[in-house]
Amino acid sequence: MPAYNAAGTIRASIDSLINQSFNDWELLVIDDCSSDDTVKEVEKLIEETSGYDIRLIKNEENRGVAYSRNHGIELSNGEWIAFLDSDDMWERDKLEKQIKHAKELALNEGLIFTGSSFISKDNRRLDYILHVPEMIDRKSLLKQNLISCSSVLVSRKLIMKYKFPEGIKTIHEDFAVWLDVLREIKIAYGIDEPLLIYRIASDSKSGKKSKAAVMNWNTYKYVGLSAIERVYYMLHYIINGIMKWGQIGRAEKWE
């Protein structure tokens, strides 16, 4: 769990892990030099929940979310890695269902992701579900990134080969990683249930989609797509994005 100035949301995020039906886990919170009470909140929670394996790691300087995730992966001990952003939450059976699915598929190295429900900045659940396919390949993912980072469960052996690009603020670093991973494993597996509760940030709600689009274009370039390929997939990205955020926007208004 990378964390930066997340004092207002991190307790709910960690609580959603503590409440998981699957309880054989460790949590590494990587604080990226927060200037608010994030560290105090985590330290207080660790003290209150002494029976759980929760560790707080403090970056010596602000290094960004990619470094924080990579650092957490390096310090981890489990066979499987899950990412949970400090403002998102999980449904109670999220890990249990993913671990079960991995066993059913007999995966030694693989990536499993889930669908998402959405919550507003002021904790209102929205009437919208992001559905995901049972399987997705690299070409399909290029058209729309349906792999939300906080929904991912990935084998440690696999993710150790593909680090999050550090120090590049102009790309979607998690999208770049999934695209690189799918060069090797060919297929990622989805569970079409909203097991991730994704919090919509204020910059998403205010309509700053142009920046995300530029970052998406830059991600295509970063992973080696030609100019023609970037244009082709960007058209799909724009159409799918309009449909997705149109539905989310209507859901917010209905609420």
XYZ file of C-alpha atoms in Angstrom:
255
model
C 0.000 0.000 0.000
C 1.717 3.165 -1.170
C 0.566 6.122 0.910
C 0.950 9.856 0.556
C -1.161 12.332 2.538
C -3.898 9.743 2.996
C -4.799 10.386 6.634
C -8.485 10.772 5.818
C -8.895 7.454 3.975
C -6.120 5.036 4.922
C -7.868 3.602 7.989
C -10.888 2.530 5.924
C -8.571 0.998 3.332
C -6.638 -1.015 5.918
C -9.848 -2.011 7.709
C -11.094 -3.535 4.452
C -7.991 -5.759 4.466
C -8.271 -6.649 8.146
C -11.879 -7.717 7.516
C -10.966 -10.090 4.667
C -12.271 -13.655 4.922
C -8.790 -14.752 3.787
C -6.438 -13.907 6.636
C -3.011 -15.303 5.683
C -1.521 -11.975 4.617
C 1.055 -9.320 5.446
C 0.557 -5.618 4.774
C 3.397 -3.286 3.882
C 2.416 0.374 4.033
C 5.010 2.457 2.191
C 4.700 6.080 3.314
C 6.159 8.477 0.746
C 7.038 11.362 3.109
C 3.462 12.385 3.891
C 3.047 15.875 5.344
C -0.270 15.100 7.072
C -1.116 12.561 9.805
C -0.860 9.466 7.595
C 2.021 7.987 9.604
C 0.258 8.674 12.919
C -2.913 6.992 11.641
C -1.011 3.878 10.549
C 1.023 3.706 13.767
C -2.159 4.031 15.804
C -3.849 1.296 13.793
C -0.848 -1.031 14.168
C -1.006 -0.531 17.922
C -4.743 -1.230 17.985
C -4.454 -4.367 15.815
C -1.344 -6.015 17.231
C -2.436 -9.478 16.062
C -2.009 -8.590 12.379
C 1.170 -8.478 10.304
C 1.190 -4.794 9.352
C 4.480 -3.022 8.724
C 5.094 0.669 8.138
C 8.010 1.576 5.879
C 8.975 5.231 5.519
C 10.719 6.446 2.389
C 13.667 8.698 3.203
C 12.530 11.107 0.513
C 9.477 11.511 -1.689
C 10.001 9.006 -4.515
C 6.549 8.535 -6.036
C 4.050 5.711 -6.180
C 6.040 3.533 -8.606
C 9.085 3.440 -6.329
C 6.865 2.777 -3.311
C 5.214 -0.203 -4.982
C 8.548 -1.601 -6.171
C 10.048 -1.181 -2.704
C 7.088 -2.969 -1.151
C 7.402 -5.850 -3.610
C 11.095 -6.245 -2.777
C 10.370 -6.373 0.965
C 7.421 -8.751 0.657
C 7.432 -12.410 1.656
C 4.277 -13.853 0.133
C 3.876 -15.938 -3.022
C 1.202 -13.546 -4.251
C 1.185 -9.749 -4.303
C -1.916 -7.557 -4.122
C -1.954 -3.776 -4.431
C -4.330 -1.607 -2.432
C -4.167 2.154 -2.824
C -4.641 4.094 0.391
C -8.001 5.532 -0.677
C -9.541 2.346 -2.126
C -11.210 -0.578 -0.344
C -11.930 -4.258 -0.893
C -15.049 -6.313 -0.425
C -14.682 -8.916 2.309
C -14.154 -11.920 0.012
C -11.847 -10.273 -2.534
C -8.653 -12.124 -1.670
C -10.406 -15.409 -0.940
C -12.019 -15.505 -4.378
C -8.803 -14.579 -6.163
C -6.709 -17.170 -4.333
C -9.370 -19.797 -5.043
C -9.413 -18.834 -8.724
C -5.619 -19.064 -8.931
C -5.770 -22.588 -7.492
C -8.542 -23.618 -9.881
C -6.461 -22.374 -12.819
C -3.329 -24.019 -11.384
C -1.406 -20.790 -11.871
C 2.238 -20.695 -10.842
C 2.790 -17.334 -12.491
C -0.246 -15.254 -13.320
C -2.346 -12.135 -12.841
C -5.958 -12.044 -11.666
C -8.036 -8.859 -11.535
C -11.623 -8.014 -10.598
C -14.476 -5.699 -11.431
C -15.063 -2.517 -9.447
C -17.749 -0.535 -7.754
C -17.256 3.166 -7.152
C -17.439 5.502 -4.201
C -17.374 9.283 -4.242
C -14.941 11.458 -2.326
C -17.612 11.927 0.360
C -18.210 8.152 0.705
C -21.352 7.778 -1.410
C -21.654 4.484 -3.266
C -22.438 5.048 -6.936
C -24.878 3.005 -8.972
C -22.271 1.885 -11.491
C -20.234 -1.312 -11.849
C -17.133 -1.703 -13.997
C -17.468 -5.170 -15.491
C -14.444 -7.135 -16.639
C -13.992 -10.128 -18.972
C -13.037 -13.590 -17.738
C -9.824 -13.321 -19.765
C -7.981 -10.480 -21.443
C -4.986 -10.438 -23.764
C -2.592 -7.621 -24.570
C -4.394 -6.396 -27.702
C -7.700 -6.158 -25.865
C -6.084 -4.375 -22.924
C -4.549 -1.807 -25.268
C -8.088 -0.755 -26.253
C -9.119 -0.143 -22.666
C -7.218 -0.658 -19.434
C -9.700 -2.776 -17.482
C -7.092 -3.875 -14.936
C -7.476 -1.564 -11.947
C -4.291 -1.636 -9.895
C -6.083 -2.075 -6.560
C -7.912 -5.108 -7.956
C -4.789 -7.037 -8.969
C -3.442 -10.237 -7.472
C -0.186 -11.251 -9.172
C 2.382 -13.929 -8.457
C 5.519 -12.559 -6.844
C 7.719 -14.470 -9.301
C 6.065 -12.638 -12.178
C 5.891 -9.113 -10.794
C 9.533 -9.250 -9.690
C 10.436 -9.373 -13.399
C 8.409 -6.276 -14.303
C 9.045 -3.257 -12.107
C 6.846 -0.156 -12.140
C 8.617 2.551 -14.184
C 10.056 5.044 -11.701
C 10.463 8.777 -12.110
C 8.172 9.037 -15.143
C 5.157 11.140 -14.259
C 3.819 11.323 -17.814
C 2.632 7.694 -18.149
C 0.241 5.330 -16.419
C 2.947 3.204 -14.821
C 0.606 0.388 -13.776
C -0.869 0.134 -17.292
C 2.669 -0.117 -18.675
C 3.430 -2.989 -16.292
C 0.306 -4.981 -17.229
C 1.121 -4.560 -20.927
C 4.659 -5.822 -20.344
C 3.407 -8.726 -18.224
C 0.992 -9.786 -20.961
C 3.865 -10.116 -23.396
C 4.943 -13.094 -21.291
C 1.839 -14.740 -19.865
C -0.460 -13.827 -22.819
C -3.655 -13.951 -20.734
C -4.763 -12.252 -17.496
C -7.834 -13.603 -15.729
C -10.758 -11.513 -14.548
C -13.391 -12.081 -11.880
C -16.452 -10.161 -13.007
C -17.538 -9.093 -9.550
C -17.087 -5.630 -7.986
C -14.619 -6.826 -5.349
C -12.730 -3.510 -5.508
C -14.351 -0.354 -4.172
C -12.637 2.409 -6.128
C -12.698 5.941 -4.764
C -13.119 8.615 -7.422
C -10.598 11.370 -6.768
C -11.512 15.018 -7.058
C -9.382 15.469 -10.174
C -11.368 12.718 -11.891
C -14.673 14.344 -10.995
C -13.590 17.789 -12.153
C -13.107 16.517 -15.673
C -9.294 16.457 -16.040
C -9.505 13.685 -18.608
C -7.197 15.370 -21.112
C -4.175 14.771 -18.867
C -5.123 11.097 -18.522
C -5.457 10.825 -22.288
C -2.000 12.307 -22.837
C -0.581 9.888 -20.259
C -2.298 7.026 -22.039
C -0.723 8.097 -25.360
C 2.664 8.332 -23.666
C 2.184 4.858 -22.200
C 1.577 3.460 -25.677
C 4.816 5.099 -26.787
C 6.676 3.827 -23.705
C 5.732 0.186 -24.400
C 6.900 0.472 -28.008
C 3.798 0.957 -30.152
C 4.265 2.560 -33.562
C 2.570 5.859 -34.378
C -0.139 4.057 -36.397
C -0.757 1.614 -33.551
C -0.970 4.473 -31.040
C -3.596 6.260 -33.133
C -5.623 3.051 -33.577
C -5.669 2.145 -29.907
C -6.139 5.746 -28.811
C -9.411 5.913 -30.717
C -10.636 2.867 -28.804
C -9.424 4.439 -25.548
C -11.360 7.654 -26.205
C -14.605 5.894 -27.162
C -14.456 3.490 -24.220
C -13.507 6.315 -21.860
C -16.442 8.464 -22.940
C -18.828 5.580 -22.336
C -17.325 4.710 -18.939
C -17.131 8.207 -17.495
C -20.502 9.102 -18.945
C -22.042 6.266 -16.951
C -20.128 7.244 -13.817
C -21.186 10.868 -14.226
C -24.844 9.883 -14.523
C -24.504 7.655 -11.459
C -23.097 10.567 -9.446
C -25.985 12.810 -10.467
C -28.539 10.136 -9.564
C -27.002 9.883 -6.125
